[in-house]
Amino acid sequence: MTRAVRRAAVAGKLGLLGLLVVLAGCASVPPAPPSVDLATAWSRARAEAWAPRRFKALFRGEVVPRVGVAVRGYLSVWWDGETLVWRASAPLGGAGKGGVLWRDADEASGLFPGPLSARDALAAILGVADVAAAPGASPAWSNGAFRLPLADGLRHGLLDGAGQVVGLDLPGGVTVRFEPGEGVPRKITARGPEGGAVLTLESFGAWPAGERIPGTGGA
């Protein structure tokens, strides 16, 4: 390799390095201050998501465990404000094809790979955790969103500059990212030490009080 070629190669590497440094700097600096108070936006989203309401939704799902093969199927959910009944066309979380999640339960949900608790699985489906923002919390910009500490000291909410909840950081190294939607997120991407799952909303609507859940005989 001639000296000129070596100089050109070094210059190219430095140029690429400089570009990467600039891009990394751009990723860590928010494009603009948020247009709303993020703690207030979080409280509003939490109140709306966890308010007494009844809905049913259908998601297209894919689960990719760290060990094993990917599983694809459909997930149907029915929510009455306190409990969520779920049915899957395949055992998406490895714990069967159905179950019930209670709002205040801490046991593993069976919906996602790993021991994600029922309350955190509900937070993933509803698009916001049922935990208040930490008093006086100062959101920090991180990886494209404002990271808001929550009052339990274990969880963080992620919001964009307009105050939409776009993700959760949960105990056990689990991250959930949302494509916001009306009623529930349009897309839910969860990742953790034991694998990941992606749920894409297919349909969403009211669940009338007199309408039975298919195959259960219950409403």
PDB file of C-alpha atoms in Angstrom:
ATOM      1  CA  MET A   1       0.000   0.000   0.000  1.00  0.00           C
ATOM      2  CA  THR A   2       1.465   3.357  -1.008  1.00  0.00           C
ATOM      3  CA  ARG A   3       1.749   6.276   1.402  1.00  0.00           C
ATOM      4  CA  ALA A   4      -0.974   8.173  -0.463  1.00  0.00           C
ATOM      5  CA  VAL A   5      -3.365   5.225  -0.227  1.00  0.00           C
ATOM      6  CA  ARG A   6      -2.606   4.840   3.499  1.00  0.00           C
ATOM      7  CA  ARG A   7      -3.318   8.534   4.081  1.00  0.00           C
ATOM      8  CA  ALA A   8      -6.599   8.266   2.196  1.00  0.00           C
ATOM      9  CA  ALA A   9      -7.611   5.225   4.263  1.00  0.00           C
ATOM     10  CA  VAL A  10      -6.798   6.997   7.556  1.00  0.00           C
ATOM     11  CA  ALA A  11      -8.694  10.094   6.462  1.00  0.00           C
ATOM     12  CA  GLY A  12     -11.683   7.942   5.558  1.00  0.00           C
ATOM     13  CA  LYS A  13     -11.662   6.267   8.958  1.00  0.00           C
ATOM     14  CA  LEU A  14     -11.399   9.596  10.752  1.00  0.00           C
ATOM     15  CA  GLY A  15     -14.216  10.952   8.630  1.00  0.00           C
ATOM     16  CA  LEU A  16     -16.433   8.011   9.524  1.00  0.00           C
ATOM     17  CA  LEU A  17     -15.476   8.310  13.191  1.00  0.00           C
ATOM     18  CA  GLY A  18     -16.321  11.989  13.125  1.00  0.00           C
ATOM     19  CA  LEU A  19     -19.685  11.238  11.559  1.00  0.00           C
ATOM     20  CA  LEU A  20     -20.448   8.639  14.230  1.00  0.00           C
ATOM     21  CA  VAL A  21     -19.507  11.094  16.978  1.00  0.00           C
ATOM     22  CA  VAL A  22     -21.820  13.716  15.494  1.00  0.00           C
ATOM     23  CA  LEU A  23     -24.669  11.220  15.177  1.00  0.00           C
ATOM     24  CA  ALA A  24     -24.162  10.037  18.760  1.00  0.00           C
ATOM     25  CA  GLY A  25     -24.247  13.632  19.937  1.00  0.00           C
ATOM     26  CA  CYS A  26     -27.453  14.267  18.019  1.00  0.00           C
ATOM     27  CA  ALA A  27     -29.055  11.184  19.574  1.00  0.00           C
ATOM     28  CA  SER A  28     -28.300  12.410  23.103  1.00  0.00           C
ATOM     29  CA  VAL A  29     -29.477  16.006  22.636  1.00  0.00           C
ATOM     30  CA  PRO A  30     -33.246  16.635  22.462  1.00  0.00           C
ATOM     31  CA  PRO A  31     -34.385  18.384  19.276  1.00  0.00           C
ATOM     32  CA  ALA A  32     -36.463  20.876  21.282  1.00  0.00           C
ATOM     33  CA  PRO A  33     -37.873  21.278  24.783  1.00  0.00           C
ATOM     34  CA  PRO A  34     -41.145  19.378  25.329  1.00  0.00           C
ATOM     35  CA  SER A  35     -44.246  21.374  24.436  1.00  0.00           C
ATOM     36  CA  VAL A  36     -46.096  20.173  27.557  1.00  0.00           C
ATOM     37  CA  ASP A  37     -45.306  19.369  31.186  1.00  0.00           C
ATOM     38  CA  LEU A  38     -44.342  15.700  30.936  1.00  0.00           C
ATOM     39  CA  ALA A  39     -45.322  14.742  34.497  1.00  0.00           C
ATOM     40  CA  THR A  40     -48.789  16.186  33.850  1.00  0.00           C
ATOM     41  CA  ALA A  41     -48.989  14.403  30.486  1.00  0.00           C
ATOM     42  CA  TRP A  42     -48.027  11.123  32.172  1.00  0.00           C
ATOM     43  CA  SER A  43     -50.706  11.581  34.848  1.00  0.00           C
ATOM     44  CA  ARG A  44     -53.335  12.279  32.189  1.00  0.00           C
ATOM     45  CA  ALA A  45     -52.360   9.225  30.129  1.00  0.00           C
ATOM     46  CA  ARG A  46     -52.370   7.050  33.239  1.00  0.00           C
ATOM     47  CA  ALA A  47     -55.804   8.280  34.312  1.00  0.00           C
ATOM     48  CA  GLU A  48     -57.288   7.672  30.859  1.00  0.00           C
ATOM     49  CA  ALA A  49     -55.776   4.208  30.411  1.00  0.00           C
ATOM     50  CA  TRP A  50     -56.635   2.884  33.876  1.00  0.00           C
ATOM     51  CA  ALA A  51     -60.050   4.539  34.258  1.00  0.00           C
ATOM     52  CA  PRO A  52     -63.080   2.213  34.534  1.00  0.00           C
ATOM     53  CA  ARG A  53     -63.740   1.082  30.970  1.00  0.00           C
ATOM     54  CA  ARG A  54     -64.477  -2.067  29.021  1.00  0.00           C
ATOM     55  CA  PHE A  55     -62.844  -2.956  25.731  1.00  0.00           C
ATOM     56  CA  LYS A  56     -61.799  -5.896  23.607  1.00  0.00           C
ATOM     57  CA  ALA A  57     -58.821  -5.962  21.269  1.00  0.00           C
ATOM     58  CA  LEU A  58     -57.098  -8.318  18.875  1.00  0.00           C
ATOM     59  CA  PHE A  59     -53.340  -8.263  18.322  1.00  0.00           C
ATOM     60  CA  ARG A  60     -51.150 -10.073  15.838  1.00  0.00           C
ATOM     61  CA  GLY A  61     -48.230 -11.396  17.845  1.00  0.00           C
ATOM     62  CA  GLU A  62     -44.723 -12.731  17.480  1.00  0.00           C
ATOM     63  CA  VAL A  63     -42.594 -13.966  20.374  1.00  0.00           C
ATOM     64  CA  VAL A  64     -38.891 -14.683  19.958  1.00  0.00           C
ATOM     65  CA  PRO A  65     -37.423 -16.382  23.053  1.00  0.00           C
ATOM     66  CA  ARG A  66     -33.690 -16.245  23.631  1.00  0.00           C
ATOM     67  CA  VAL A  67     -33.668 -20.042  23.574  1.00  0.00           C
ATOM     68  CA  GLY A  68     -36.067 -21.771  21.191  1.00  0.00           C
ATOM     69  CA  VAL A  69     -37.976 -20.890  18.068  1.00  0.00           C
ATOM     70  CA  ALA A  70     -40.122 -17.880  17.229  1.00  0.00           C
ATOM     71  CA  VAL A  71     -43.862 -18.292  17.768  1.00  0.00           C
ATOM     72  CA  ARG A  72     -46.486 -16.373  15.809  1.00  0.00           C
ATOM     73  CA  GLY A  73     -50.174 -16.131  16.473  1.00  0.00           C
ATOM     74  CA  TYR A  74     -53.035 -13.901  17.573  1.00  0.00           C
ATOM     75  CA  LEU A  75     -53.799 -12.505  21.010  1.00  0.00           C
ATOM     76  CA  SER A  76     -57.342 -11.520  22.025  1.00  0.00           C
ATOM     77  CA  VAL A  77     -57.915  -9.515  25.211  1.00  0.00           C
ATOM     78  CA  TRP A  78     -60.973  -8.373  27.162  1.00  0.00           C
ATOM     79  CA  TRP A  79     -60.525  -5.662  29.821  1.00  0.00           C
ATOM     80  CA  ASP A  80     -63.137  -4.584  32.377  1.00  0.00           C
ATOM     81  CA  GLY A  81     -61.084  -2.039  34.307  1.00  0.00           C
ATOM     82  CA  GLU A  82     -59.821  -4.512  36.917  1.00  0.00           C
ATOM     83  CA  THR A  83     -59.030  -7.779  35.147  1.00  0.00           C
ATOM     84  CA  LEU A  84     -57.880  -8.714  31.680  1.00  0.00           C
ATOM     85  CA  VAL A  85     -58.822 -12.056  30.132  1.00  0.00           C
ATOM     86  CA  TRP A  86     -56.528 -13.153  27.328  1.00  0.00           C
ATOM     87  CA  ARG A  87     -56.662 -15.902  24.740  1.00  0.00           C
ATOM     88  CA  ALA A  88     -53.901 -16.745  22.270  1.00  0.00           C
ATOM     89  CA  SER A  89     -53.953 -18.900  19.165  1.00  0.00           C
ATOM     90  CA  ALA A  90     -50.506 -20.144  20.216  1.00  0.00           C
ATOM     91  CA  PRO A  91     -48.780 -20.183  23.632  1.00  0.00           C
ATOM     92  CA  LEU A  92     -47.115 -16.823  23.050  1.00  0.00           C
ATOM     93  CA  GLY A  93     -45.473 -16.614  26.453  1.00  0.00           C
ATOM     94  CA  GLY A  94     -44.843 -20.306  26.885  1.00  0.00           C
ATOM     95  CA  ALA A  95     -47.487 -20.626  29.618  1.00  0.00           C
ATOM     96  CA  GLY A  96     -50.506 -21.880  27.712  1.00  0.00           C
ATOM     97  CA  LYS A  97     -53.089 -20.298  25.473  1.00  0.00           C
ATOM     98  CA  GLY A  98     -55.014 -18.182  27.938  1.00  0.00           C
ATOM     99  CA  GLY A  99     -55.247 -16.652  31.354  1.00  0.00           C
ATOM    100  CA  VAL A 100     -56.423 -13.783  33.519  1.00  0.00           C
ATOM    101  CA  LEU A 101     -54.368 -10.811  34.686  1.00  0.00           C
ATOM    102  CA  TRP A 102     -55.382  -8.942  37.812  1.00  0.00           C
ATOM    103  CA  ARG A 103     -54.570  -5.286  38.183  1.00  0.00           C
ATOM    104  CA  ASP A 104     -52.575  -5.615  41.409  1.00  0.00           C
ATOM    105  CA  ALA A 105     -51.024  -9.053  40.892  1.00  0.00           C
ATOM    106  CA  ASP A 106     -47.267  -9.550  40.933  1.00  0.00           C
ATOM    107  CA  GLU A 107     -47.029 -13.121  39.631  1.00  0.00           C
ATOM    108  CA  ALA A 108     -45.640 -13.813  36.170  1.00  0.00           C
ATOM    109  CA  SER A 109     -48.161 -12.999  33.464  1.00  0.00           C
ATOM    110  CA  GLY A 110     -47.415 -15.782  30.956  1.00  0.00           C
ATOM    111  CA  LEU A 111     -47.891 -13.320  28.097  1.00  0.00           C
ATOM    112  CA  PHE A 112     -44.241 -12.497  27.425  1.00  0.00           C
ATOM    113  CA  PRO A 113     -40.946 -14.366  27.774  1.00  0.00           C
ATOM    114  CA  GLY A 114     -39.621 -14.204  31.321  1.00  0.00           C
ATOM    115  CA  PRO A 115     -41.222 -13.334  34.666  1.00  0.00           C
ATOM    116  CA  LEU A 116     -42.947 -10.105  33.626  1.00  0.00           C
ATOM    117  CA  SER A 117     -45.538  -9.475  36.337  1.00  0.00           C
ATOM    118  CA  ALA A 118     -49.262  -9.225  35.648  1.00  0.00           C
ATOM    119  CA  ARG A 119     -49.306  -5.510  36.461  1.00  0.00           C
ATOM    120  CA  ASP A 120     -46.417  -4.846  34.080  1.00  0.00           C
ATOM    121  CA  ALA A 121     -48.009  -6.946  31.342  1.00  0.00           C
ATOM    122  CA  LEU A 122     -51.171  -4.867  31.801  1.00  0.00           C
ATOM    123  CA  ALA A 123     -49.064  -1.704  31.582  1.00  0.00           C
ATOM    124  CA  ALA A 124     -47.670  -2.986  28.278  1.00  0.00           C
ATOM    125  CA  ILE A 125     -51.154  -3.669  26.882  1.00  0.00           C
ATOM    126  CA  LEU A 126     -52.672  -0.410  28.151  1.00  0.00           C
ATOM    127  CA  GLY A 127     -49.667   1.703  27.157  1.00  0.00           C
ATOM    128  CA  VAL A 128     -48.815   3.242  30.545  1.00  0.00           C
ATOM    129  CA  ALA A 129     -47.893   1.965  34.016  1.00  0.00           C
ATOM    130  CA  ASP A 130     -50.286   2.487  36.920  1.00  0.00           C
ATOM    131  CA  VAL A 131     -47.623   4.371  38.879  1.00  0.00           C
ATOM    132  CA  ALA A 132     -47.411   8.115  39.482  1.00  0.00           C
ATOM    133  CA  ALA A 133     -44.491  10.209  38.292  1.00  0.00           C
ATOM    134  CA  ALA A 134     -41.842  10.734  40.960  1.00  0.00           C
ATOM    135  CA  PRO A 135     -42.415  14.031  42.813  1.00  0.00           C
ATOM    136  CA  GLY A 136     -40.282  16.772  41.278  1.00  0.00           C
ATOM    137  CA  ALA A 137     -38.991  14.394  38.643  1.00  0.00           C
ATOM    138  CA  SER A 138     -36.800  15.901  35.921  1.00  0.00           C
ATOM    139  CA  PRO A 139     -37.097  13.887  32.687  1.00  0.00           C
ATOM    140  CA  ALA A 140     -33.817  13.276  30.881  1.00  0.00           C
ATOM    141  CA  TRP A 141     -33.464  12.875  27.116  1.00  0.00           C
ATOM    142  CA  SER A 142     -32.294   9.359  26.234  1.00  0.00           C
ATOM    143  CA  ASN A 143     -32.384   7.431  22.945  1.00  0.00           C
ATOM    144  CA  GLY A 144     -35.045   9.546  21.297  1.00  0.00           C
ATOM    145  CA  ALA A 145     -37.409  10.113  24.228  1.00  0.00           C
ATOM    146  CA  PHE A 146     -37.712  11.877  27.577  1.00  0.00           C
ATOM    147  CA  ARG A 147     -37.188   9.359  30.413  1.00  0.00           C
ATOM    148  CA  LEU A 148     -39.444  10.140  33.393  1.00  0.00           C
ATOM    149  CA  PRO A 149     -38.687   8.524  36.789  1.00  0.00           C
ATOM    150  CA  LEU A 150     -41.730   7.004  38.464  1.00  0.00           C
ATOM    151  CA  ALA A 151     -42.624   7.152  42.141  1.00  0.00           C
ATOM    152  CA  ASP A 152     -41.808   3.509  42.931  1.00  0.00           C
ATOM    153  CA  GLY A 153     -38.159   4.051  42.018  1.00  0.00           C
ATOM    154  CA  LEU A 154     -38.212   0.885  39.890  1.00  0.00           C
ATOM    155  CA  ARG A 155     -39.881   1.977  36.668  1.00  0.00           C
ATOM    156  CA  HIS A 156     -39.514   4.781  34.133  1.00  0.00           C
ATOM    157  CA  GLY A 157     -41.936   6.148  31.590  1.00  0.00           C
ATOM    158  CA  LEU A 158     -40.736   7.375  28.189  1.00  0.00           C
ATOM    159  CA  LEU A 159     -42.537  10.266  26.512  1.00  0.00           C
ATOM    160  CA  ASP A 160     -42.036  12.242  23.341  1.00  0.00           C
ATOM    161  CA  GLY A 161     -41.954  16.027  23.230  1.00  0.00           C
ATOM    162  CA  ALA A 162     -45.718  16.206  22.718  1.00  0.00           C
ATOM    163  CA  GLY A 163     -46.393  14.238  25.899  1.00  0.00           C
ATOM    164  CA  GLN A 164     -47.301  10.892  24.300  1.00  0.00           C
ATOM    165  CA  VAL A 165     -46.147   7.817  26.210  1.00  0.00           C
ATOM    166  CA  VAL A 166     -43.833   5.910  23.876  1.00  0.00           C
ATOM    167  CA  GLY A 167     -42.269   3.379  26.217  1.00  0.00           C
ATOM    168  CA  LEU A 168     -41.597   1.870  29.625  1.00  0.00           C
ATOM    169  CA  ASP A 169     -38.457   0.662  31.349  1.00  0.00           C
ATOM    170  CA  LEU A 170     -39.525  -2.064  33.780  1.00  0.00           C
ATOM    171  CA  PRO A 171     -37.863  -4.170  36.497  1.00  0.00           C
ATOM    172  CA  GLY A 172     -35.727  -7.104  35.426  1.00  0.00           C
ATOM    173  CA  GLY A 173     -34.199  -5.341  32.439  1.00  0.00           C
ATOM    174  CA  VAL A 174     -37.445  -5.368  30.441  1.00  0.00           C
ATOM    175  CA  THR A 175     -38.075  -2.541  27.981  1.00  0.00           C
ATOM    176  CA  VAL A 176     -41.372  -1.850  26.221  1.00  0.00           C
ATOM    177  CA  ARG A 177     -41.771   0.565  23.325  1.00  0.00           C
ATOM    178  CA  PHE A 178     -45.069   1.798  21.900  1.00  0.00           C
ATOM    179  CA  GLU A 179     -46.504   3.179  18.734  1.00  0.00           C
ATOM    180  CA  PRO A 180     -49.261   5.246  20.393  1.00  0.00           C
ATOM    181  CA  GLY A 181     -52.872   4.722  19.383  1.00  0.00           C
ATOM    182  CA  GLU A 182     -56.440   5.370  20.485  1.00  0.00           C
ATOM    183  CA  GLY A 183     -57.477   3.207  23.433  1.00  0.00           C
ATOM    184  CA  VAL A 184     -54.372   0.993  23.361  1.00  0.00           C
ATOM    185  CA  PRO A 185     -51.050   1.221  21.518  1.00  0.00           C
ATOM    186  CA  ARG A 186     -51.052   0.331  17.838  1.00  0.00           C
ATOM    187  CA  LYS A 187     -47.802  -1.567  18.300  1.00  0.00           C
ATOM    188  CA  ILE A 188     -46.083  -2.961  21.404  1.00  0.00           C
ATOM    189  CA  THR A 189     -42.457  -4.113  21.319  1.00  0.00           C
ATOM    190  CA  ALA A 190     -41.162  -5.763  24.500  1.00  0.00           C
ATOM    191  CA  ARG A 191     -37.605  -6.970  25.067  1.00  0.00           C
ATOM    192  CA  GLY A 192     -35.934  -8.595  28.040  1.00  0.00           C
ATOM    193  CA  PRO A 193     -33.176 -10.985  29.059  1.00  0.00           C
ATOM    194  CA  GLU A 194     -35.244 -14.018  28.007  1.00  0.00           C
ATOM    195  CA  GLY A 195     -36.406 -12.780  24.621  1.00  0.00           C
ATOM    196  CA  GLY A 196     -38.779 -10.356  22.963  1.00  0.00           C
ATOM    197  CA  ALA A 197     -42.313  -9.957  21.672  1.00  0.00           C
ATOM    198  CA  VAL A 198     -44.069  -7.720  19.177  1.00  0.00           C
ATOM    199  CA  LEU A 199     -47.843  -7.162  19.250  1.00  0.00           C
ATOM    200  CA  THR A 200     -49.533  -5.277  16.413  1.00  0.00           C
ATOM    201  CA  LEU A 201     -53.116  -4.123  16.894  1.00  0.00           C
ATOM    202  CA  GLU A 202     -55.629  -5.599  14.449  1.00  0.00           C
ATOM    203  CA  SER A 203     -58.901  -4.403  15.990  1.00  0.00           C
ATOM    204  CA  PHE A 204     -60.172  -2.484  19.019  1.00  0.00           C
ATOM    205  CA  GLY A 205     -63.670  -1.747  20.294  1.00  0.00           C
ATOM    206  CA  ALA A 206     -66.052  -1.542  23.231  1.00  0.00           C
ATOM    207  CA  TRP A 207     -66.861  -4.688  25.196  1.00  0.00           C
ATOM    208  CA  PRO A 208     -70.545  -4.432  26.156  1.00  0.00           C
ATOM    209  CA  ALA A 209     -71.342  -5.620  29.685  1.00  0.00           C
ATOM    210  CA  GLY A 210     -73.687  -8.338  28.438  1.00  0.00           C
ATOM    211  CA  GLU A 211     -71.325  -9.772  25.827  1.00  0.00           C
ATOM    212  CA  ARG A 212     -69.770 -13.092  26.728  1.00  0.00           C
ATOM    213  CA  ILE A 213     -66.137 -14.012  26.148  1.00  0.00           C
ATOM    214  CA  PRO A 214     -66.055 -16.713  23.439  1.00  0.00           C
ATOM    215  CA  GLY A 215     -65.482 -20.177  24.838  1.00  0.00           C
ATOM    216  CA  THR A 216     -65.796 -19.206  28.508  1.00  0.00           C
ATOM    217  CA  GLY A 217     -69.481 -18.587  29.069  1.00  0.00           C
ATOM    218  CA  GLY A 218     -68.524 -15.502  31.095  1.00  0.00           C
ATOM    219  CA  ALA A 219     -68.873 -11.760  30.596  1.00  0.00           C
TER     220      ALA A 219
END
